[in-house]
């Protein structure tokens, strides 16, 4: 089932790419329905893993990457249904597919390094919230990139068919801001629950690199939100800050996680 899901996902992304190159409503609709099939197959696989392993499967590298890919597909379907932003759906699925493809190099049979005594509902909520925030930040990042591209095209007066299909600068800025508004409190709550869980099991994490880096990420996004709310910064500056903040998330996940004394189990 897993291989079939990846093949269907690849076909969906290729169809979205075809629509991106040359607008074709029929191809776009087929890509959407293939994506819906991918979501169903991913959900079935996720539930089957949960029943087989007898825990919420988000504790290994394979499981967390798969969970993130599922979140990106879910967000893509939601965006397509409510907002009809074809390019946003396309770019979101490029990330989702790339992450799912990476899972092919991870060990799906890996078992959590944590002992069963340390696994609890609090830990699952902590990880789930963290990855939901990553999903929100990912889409916010894509919107900011689209903002920068359209802003540059406007300045260069490139009125191409591609330009005409992009949402307005106001829409891109607004939705990027709203998703960051969702991501910041979600990530903050995830960090708080993670610290509480660590204290409960006797592993304080106040000086853990990943915790400190997560707080830095929250701080940068908070500056972004503050500047947006107070209108101190507008447009391009905000979009660049949002891109920088997301780059910090990537550093936090891939670099800080490897230095963390606790998050070493996530592999």
mmCIF file of C-alpha atoms in Angstrom:
data_model
loop_
_atom_site.group_PDB
_atom_site.id
_atom_site.type_symbol
_atom_site.label_atom_id
_atom_site.label_comp_id
_atom_site.label_asym_id
_atom_site.label_seq_id
_atom_site.Cartn_x
_atom_site.Cartn_y
_atom_site.Cartn_z
ATOM 1 C CA UNK A 1 0.000 0.000 0.000
ATOM 2 C CA UNK A 2 2.810 2.398 0.888
ATOM 3 C CA UNK A 3 4.488 2.177 -2.529
ATOM 4 C CA UNK A 4 1.150 2.600 -4.298
ATOM 5 C CA UNK A 5 0.468 5.719 -2.225
ATOM 6 C CA UNK A 6 3.791 7.255 -3.262
ATOM 7 C CA UNK A 7 3.159 6.484 -6.949
ATOM 8 C CA UNK A 8 -0.295 8.079 -6.826
ATOM 9 C CA UNK A 9 1.129 11.053 -4.931
ATOM 10 C CA UNK A 10 3.842 11.473 -7.589
ATOM 11 C CA UNK A 11 1.207 11.387 -10.342
ATOM 12 C CA UNK A 12 -0.849 14.014 -8.514
ATOM 13 C CA UNK A 13 2.175 16.311 -8.149
ATOM 14 C CA UNK A 14 3.031 15.849 -11.842
ATOM 15 C CA UNK A 15 -0.511 16.819 -12.807
ATOM 16 C CA UNK A 16 -0.343 19.891 -10.575
ATOM 17 C CA UNK A 17 2.980 20.726 -12.247
ATOM 18 C CA UNK A 18 1.368 20.380 -15.687
ATOM 19 C CA UNK A 19 -1.379 22.769 -14.597
ATOM 20 C CA UNK A 20 1.298 25.101 -13.210
ATOM 21 C CA UNK A 21 3.104 25.223 -16.574
ATOM 22 C CA UNK A 22 -0.064 25.598 -18.620
ATOM 23 C CA UNK A 23 -3.410 26.194 -16.955
ATOM 24 C CA UNK A 24 -5.719 23.212 -17.411
ATOM 25 C CA UNK A 25 -8.777 22.950 -15.191
ATOM 26 C CA UNK A 26 -9.441 19.265 -15.984
ATOM 27 C CA UNK A 27 -5.879 18.250 -15.119
ATOM 28 C CA UNK A 28 -6.093 20.289 -11.921
ATOM 29 C CA UNK A 29 -9.295 18.526 -10.870
ATOM 30 C CA UNK A 30 -7.792 15.097 -11.562
ATOM 31 C CA UNK A 31 -4.749 16.037 -9.509
ATOM 32 C CA UNK A 32 -7.053 17.025 -6.654
ATOM 33 C CA UNK A 33 -8.923 13.721 -6.686
ATOM 34 C CA UNK A 34 -5.676 11.765 -6.816
ATOM 35 C CA UNK A 35 -4.526 13.796 -3.824
ATOM 36 C CA UNK A 36 -7.742 12.889 -2.011
ATOM 37 C CA UNK A 37 -6.993 9.206 -2.688
ATOM 38 C CA UNK A 38 -3.485 9.734 -1.294
ATOM 39 C CA UNK A 39 -4.982 11.188 1.887
ATOM 40 C CA UNK A 40 -7.308 8.193 2.292
ATOM 41 C CA UNK A 41 -4.468 5.702 1.747
ATOM 42 C CA UNK A 42 -2.186 7.609 4.130
ATOM 43 C CA UNK A 43 -4.921 7.642 6.772
ATOM 44 C CA UNK A 44 -5.519 3.901 6.387
ATOM 45 C CA UNK A 45 -1.779 3.230 6.662
ATOM 46 C CA UNK A 46 -1.529 5.463 9.726
ATOM 47 C CA UNK A 47 -4.419 3.736 11.492
ATOM 48 C CA UNK A 48 -3.048 0.287 10.606
ATOM 49 C CA UNK A 49 0.335 1.281 12.075
ATOM 50 C CA UNK A 50 -1.391 2.497 15.212
ATOM 51 C CA UNK A 51 -3.269 -0.782 15.637
ATOM 52 C CA UNK A 52 -0.184 -2.881 14.883
ATOM 53 C CA UNK A 53 2.218 -1.003 17.151
ATOM 54 C CA UNK A 54 -0.338 -0.264 19.874
ATOM 55 C CA UNK A 55 0.668 3.406 20.168
ATOM 56 C CA UNK A 56 0.177 6.651 18.240
ATOM 57 C CA UNK A 57 2.897 6.216 15.555
ATOM 58 C CA UNK A 58 4.876 9.471 15.775
ATOM 59 C CA UNK A 59 7.936 8.357 17.769
ATOM 60 C CA UNK A 60 10.506 7.373 15.111
ATOM 61 C CA UNK A 61 12.012 9.309 12.206
ATOM 62 C CA UNK A 62 9.915 7.362 9.698
ATOM 63 C CA UNK A 63 6.733 7.942 11.689
ATOM 64 C CA UNK A 64 7.253 11.674 12.221
ATOM 65 C CA UNK A 65 8.124 12.340 8.576
ATOM 66 C CA UNK A 66 5.090 10.360 7.442
ATOM 67 C CA UNK A 67 2.893 12.249 9.921
ATOM 68 C CA UNK A 68 4.216 15.584 8.606
ATOM 69 C CA UNK A 69 3.493 14.497 5.016
ATOM 70 C CA UNK A 70 -0.052 13.556 6.048
ATOM 71 C CA UNK A 71 -0.487 17.004 7.618
ATOM 72 C CA UNK A 72 0.694 18.684 4.397
ATOM 73 C CA UNK A 73 -1.762 16.651 2.311
ATOM 74 C CA UNK A 74 -4.564 17.518 4.751
ATOM 75 C CA UNK A 75 -3.693 21.219 4.536
ATOM 76 C CA UNK A 76 -3.550 21.003 0.728
ATOM 77 C CA UNK A 77 -7.048 19.537 0.511
ATOM 78 C CA UNK A 78 -8.377 22.152 2.933
ATOM 79 C CA UNK A 79 -6.745 25.011 1.013
ATOM 80 C CA UNK A 80 -8.042 23.676 -2.298
ATOM 81 C CA UNK A 81 -11.596 23.381 -0.954
ATOM 82 C CA UNK A 82 -11.887 26.721 0.838
ATOM 83 C CA UNK A 83 -9.473 29.093 -0.912
ATOM 84 C CA UNK A 84 -8.880 27.743 -4.451
ATOM 85 C CA UNK A 85 -5.193 28.750 -4.489
ATOM 86 C CA UNK A 86 -3.866 26.325 -7.093
ATOM 87 C CA UNK A 87 -0.222 27.363 -6.855
ATOM 88 C CA UNK A 88 -0.227 27.148 -3.072
ATOM 89 C CA UNK A 89 -1.619 23.611 -3.273
ATOM 90 C CA UNK A 90 1.068 22.700 -5.827
ATOM 91 C CA UNK A 91 3.985 24.023 -3.768
ATOM 92 C CA UNK A 92 2.595 22.566 -0.545
ATOM 93 C CA UNK A 93 2.459 19.159 -2.189
ATOM 94 C CA UNK A 94 6.004 19.435 -3.487
ATOM 95 C CA UNK A 95 7.116 19.653 0.148
ATOM 96 C CA UNK A 96 4.714 16.927 1.276
ATOM 97 C CA UNK A 97 5.784 14.546 -1.493
ATOM 98 C CA UNK A 98 9.495 15.250 -0.942
ATOM 99 C CA UNK A 99 9.153 14.428 2.754
ATOM 100 C CA UNK A 100 7.201 11.247 2.025
ATOM 101 C CA UNK A 101 9.862 10.228 -0.503
ATOM 102 C CA UNK A 102 12.522 10.704 2.187
ATOM 103 C CA UNK A 103 10.684 8.166 4.365
ATOM 104 C CA UNK A 104 11.779 5.519 1.852
ATOM 105 C CA UNK A 105 15.288 5.916 3.267
ATOM 106 C CA UNK A 106 14.121 5.662 6.888
ATOM 107 C CA UNK A 107 13.514 2.372 8.636
ATOM 108 C CA UNK A 108 9.738 1.791 8.958
ATOM 109 C CA UNK A 109 10.382 -1.121 11.330
ATOM 110 C CA UNK A 110 12.423 0.995 13.761
ATOM 111 C CA UNK A 111 11.204 0.918 17.342
ATOM 112 C CA UNK A 112 11.185 3.927 19.678
ATOM 113 C CA UNK A 113 14.357 4.262 21.755
ATOM 114 C CA UNK A 114 12.216 5.400 24.671
ATOM 115 C CA UNK A 115 11.179 2.800 27.183
ATOM 116 C CA UNK A 116 7.473 2.093 27.466
ATOM 117 C CA UNK A 117 7.480 3.635 30.937
ATOM 118 C CA UNK A 118 8.353 7.032 29.424
ATOM 119 C CA UNK A 119 5.727 6.942 26.672
ATOM 120 C CA UNK A 120 2.512 8.729 27.648
ATOM 121 C CA UNK A 121 -0.420 10.668 26.197
ATOM 122 C CA UNK A 122 1.346 13.905 27.124
ATOM 123 C CA UNK A 123 4.287 12.983 24.893
ATOM 124 C CA UNK A 124 2.019 12.186 21.943
ATOM 125 C CA UNK A 125 0.174 15.494 22.343
ATOM 126 C CA UNK A 126 3.507 17.333 22.549
ATOM 127 C CA UNK A 127 4.793 15.799 19.291
ATOM 128 C CA UNK A 128 1.458 16.150 17.462
ATOM 129 C CA UNK A 129 1.167 19.845 18.320
ATOM 130 C CA UNK A 130 4.779 20.468 17.288
ATOM 131 C CA UNK A 131 4.232 18.927 13.860
ATOM 132 C CA UNK A 132 0.905 20.670 13.345
ATOM 133 C CA UNK A 133 2.709 23.950 14.007
ATOM 134 C CA UNK A 134 5.405 22.929 11.508
ATOM 135 C CA UNK A 135 2.675 22.342 8.932
ATOM 136 C CA UNK A 136 1.164 25.790 9.529
ATOM 137 C CA UNK A 137 4.594 27.436 9.369
ATOM 138 C CA UNK A 138 5.411 25.537 6.156
ATOM 139 C CA UNK A 139 2.365 26.884 4.324
ATOM 140 C CA UNK A 140 2.998 30.361 5.757
ATOM 141 C CA UNK A 141 6.549 30.117 4.394
ATOM 142 C CA UNK A 142 5.288 29.152 0.926
ATOM 143 C CA UNK A 143 2.900 32.120 0.943
ATOM 144 C CA UNK A 144 5.745 34.483 1.817
ATOM 145 C CA UNK A 145 7.881 33.065 -1.006
ATOM 146 C CA UNK A 146 4.953 33.598 -3.386
ATOM 147 C CA UNK A 147 4.639 37.150 -2.036
ATOM 148 C CA UNK A 148 8.300 37.884 -2.763
ATOM 149 C CA UNK A 149 8.030 36.414 -6.268
ATOM 150 C CA UNK A 150 4.904 38.398 -7.118
ATOM 151 C CA UNK A 151 6.334 41.573 -5.601
ATOM 152 C CA UNK A 152 9.411 41.215 -7.816
ATOM 153 C CA UNK A 153 7.263 40.563 -10.902
ATOM 154 C CA UNK A 154 5.239 43.685 -10.131
ATOM 155 C CA UNK A 155 8.352 45.825 -9.880
ATOM 156 C CA UNK A 156 9.671 44.407 -13.145
ATOM 157 C CA UNK A 157 6.214 44.772 -14.741
ATOM 158 C CA UNK A 158 6.107 41.164 -15.885
ATOM 159 C CA UNK A 159 2.415 40.645 -16.610
ATOM 160 C CA UNK A 160 2.748 36.961 -17.501
ATOM 161 C CA UNK A 161 -0.027 34.318 -17.352
ATOM 162 C CA UNK A 162 1.755 32.999 -14.262
ATOM 163 C CA UNK A 163 1.457 36.402 -12.600
ATOM 164 C CA UNK A 164 -2.264 36.614 -13.323
ATOM 165 C CA UNK A 165 -2.900 33.290 -11.585
ATOM 166 C CA UNK A 166 -1.187 34.328 -8.360
ATOM 167 C CA UNK A 167 -3.322 35.620 -5.471
ATOM 168 C CA UNK A 168 -3.034 39.328 -4.682
ATOM 169 C CA UNK A 169 -0.208 40.572 -2.459
ATOM 170 C CA UNK A 170 -2.789 41.438 0.183
ATOM 171 C CA UNK A 171 -4.155 37.883 0.236
ATOM 172 C CA UNK A 172 -0.693 36.323 0.404
ATOM 173 C CA UNK A 173 0.318 38.590 3.271
ATOM 174 C CA UNK A 174 -2.930 38.020 5.176
ATOM 175 C CA UNK A 175 -2.925 34.222 4.938
ATOM 176 C CA UNK A 176 0.778 33.980 5.790
ATOM 177 C CA UNK A 177 0.063 36.058 8.893
ATOM 178 C CA UNK A 178 -2.970 33.988 9.915
ATOM 179 C CA UNK A 179 -1.097 30.706 9.608
ATOM 180 C CA UNK A 180 1.751 32.099 11.696
ATOM 181 C CA UNK A 181 -0.875 33.148 14.245
ATOM 182 C CA UNK A 182 -1.960 29.504 14.418
ATOM 183 C CA UNK A 183 1.576 28.131 14.478
ATOM 184 C CA UNK A 184 3.064 30.257 17.275
ATOM 185 C CA UNK A 185 0.668 29.344 20.129
ATOM 186 C CA UNK A 186 0.573 25.728 18.925
ATOM 187 C CA UNK A 187 4.365 25.419 19.042
ATOM 188 C CA UNK A 188 4.514 27.254 22.379
ATOM 189 C CA UNK A 189 1.971 24.836 23.851
ATOM 190 C CA UNK A 190 3.962 21.908 22.427
ATOM 191 C CA UNK A 191 7.147 23.170 24.117
ATOM 192 C CA UNK A 192 5.363 23.718 27.438
ATOM 193 C CA UNK A 193 3.830 20.232 27.384
ATOM 194 C CA UNK A 194 7.193 18.744 26.417
ATOM 195 C CA UNK A 195 8.920 20.414 29.358
ATOM 196 C CA UNK A 196 6.142 19.303 31.724
ATOM 197 C CA UNK A 197 6.398 15.732 30.432
ATOM 198 C CA UNK A 198 10.185 15.776 30.881
ATOM 199 C CA UNK A 199 9.834 16.885 34.503
ATOM 200 C CA UNK A 200 7.208 14.217 35.161
ATOM 201 C CA UNK A 201 9.569 11.473 33.953
ATOM 202 C CA UNK A 202 12.562 13.042 35.686
ATOM 203 C CA UNK A 203 14.400 14.435 32.652
ATOM 204 C CA UNK A 204 14.472 18.267 32.926
ATOM 205 C CA UNK A 205 15.012 19.889 29.533
ATOM 206 C CA UNK A 206 15.469 23.595 30.264
ATOM 207 C CA UNK A 207 18.942 23.714 28.724
ATOM 208 C CA UNK A 208 18.321 21.182 25.978
ATOM 209 C CA UNK A 209 19.465 22.657 22.590
ATOM 210 C CA UNK A 210 16.181 21.799 20.872
ATOM 211 C CA UNK A 211 14.110 23.440 23.606
ATOM 212 C CA UNK A 212 16.250 26.582 23.524
ATOM 213 C CA UNK A 213 16.128 26.694 19.729
ATOM 214 C CA UNK A 214 12.350 26.207 19.764
ATOM 215 C CA UNK A 215 12.031 29.198 22.091
ATOM 216 C CA UNK A 216 14.207 31.209 19.691
ATOM 217 C CA UNK A 217 11.938 30.201 16.798
ATOM 218 C CA UNK A 218 8.882 31.278 18.787
ATOM 219 C CA UNK A 219 10.638 34.567 19.556
ATOM 220 C CA UNK A 220 11.361 35.285 15.873
ATOM 221 C CA UNK A 221 7.797 34.471 14.848
ATOM 222 C CA UNK A 222 6.512 36.633 17.712
ATOM 223 C CA UNK A 223 8.528 39.549 16.322
ATOM 224 C CA UNK A 224 6.983 38.846 12.910
ATOM 225 C CA UNK A 225 3.471 38.886 14.391
ATOM 226 C CA UNK A 226 4.160 42.014 16.446
ATOM 227 C CA UNK A 227 5.518 43.889 13.432
ATOM 228 C CA UNK A 228 2.512 42.763 11.374
ATOM 229 C CA UNK A 229 -0.073 43.716 13.996
ATOM 230 C CA UNK A 230 1.439 47.140 14.732
ATOM 231 C CA UNK A 231 2.111 47.838 11.030
ATOM 232 C CA UNK A 232 5.716 48.746 11.889
ATOM 233 C CA UNK A 233 6.803 46.617 8.939
ATOM 234 C CA UNK A 234 4.858 45.855 5.805
ATOM 235 C CA UNK A 235 5.143 43.770 2.691
ATOM 236 C CA UNK A 236 8.568 42.586 1.644
ATOM 237 C CA UNK A 237 10.274 43.002 5.046
ATOM 238 C CA UNK A 238 7.660 40.851 6.757
ATOM 239 C CA UNK A 239 7.853 38.183 4.058
ATOM 240 C CA UNK A 240 11.648 37.991 4.398
ATOM 241 C CA UNK A 241 11.386 37.720 8.199
ATOM 242 C CA UNK A 242 8.860 34.903 7.796
ATOM 243 C CA UNK A 243 11.236 33.054 5.459
ATOM 244 C CA UNK A 244 14.110 33.491 7.936
ATOM 245 C CA UNK A 245 11.918 32.181 10.765
ATOM 246 C CA UNK A 246 11.075 29.040 8.786
ATOM 247 C CA UNK A 247 14.756 28.453 8.008
ATOM 248 C CA UNK A 248 15.323 28.496 11.769
ATOM 249 C CA UNK A 249 12.705 25.741 12.107
ATOM 250 C CA UNK A 250 14.683 23.593 9.661
ATOM 251 C CA UNK A 251 17.874 24.214 11.631
ATOM 252 C CA UNK A 252 16.010 23.385 14.822
ATOM 253 C CA UNK A 253 14.710 20.076 13.473
ATOM 254 C CA UNK A 254 17.810 18.794 11.706
ATOM 255 C CA UNK A 255 20.680 20.357 13.688
ATOM 256 C CA UNK A 256 19.413 21.034 17.206
ATOM 257 C CA UNK A 257 17.655 17.676 17.258
ATOM 258 C CA UNK A 258 20.964 15.892 16.665
ATOM 259 C CA UNK A 259 22.575 17.822 19.545
ATOM 260 C CA UNK A 260 19.688 17.274 21.931
ATOM 261 C CA UNK A 261 20.242 14.876 24.819
ATOM 262 C CA UNK A 262 16.551 13.938 24.803
ATOM 263 C CA UNK A 263 15.515 14.060 21.151
ATOM 264 C CA UNK A 264 18.192 11.537 20.153
ATOM 265 C CA UNK A 265 15.462 8.903 20.300
ATOM 266 C CA UNK A 266 13.732 10.515 17.322
ATOM 267 C CA UNK A 267 15.573 8.682 14.544
#
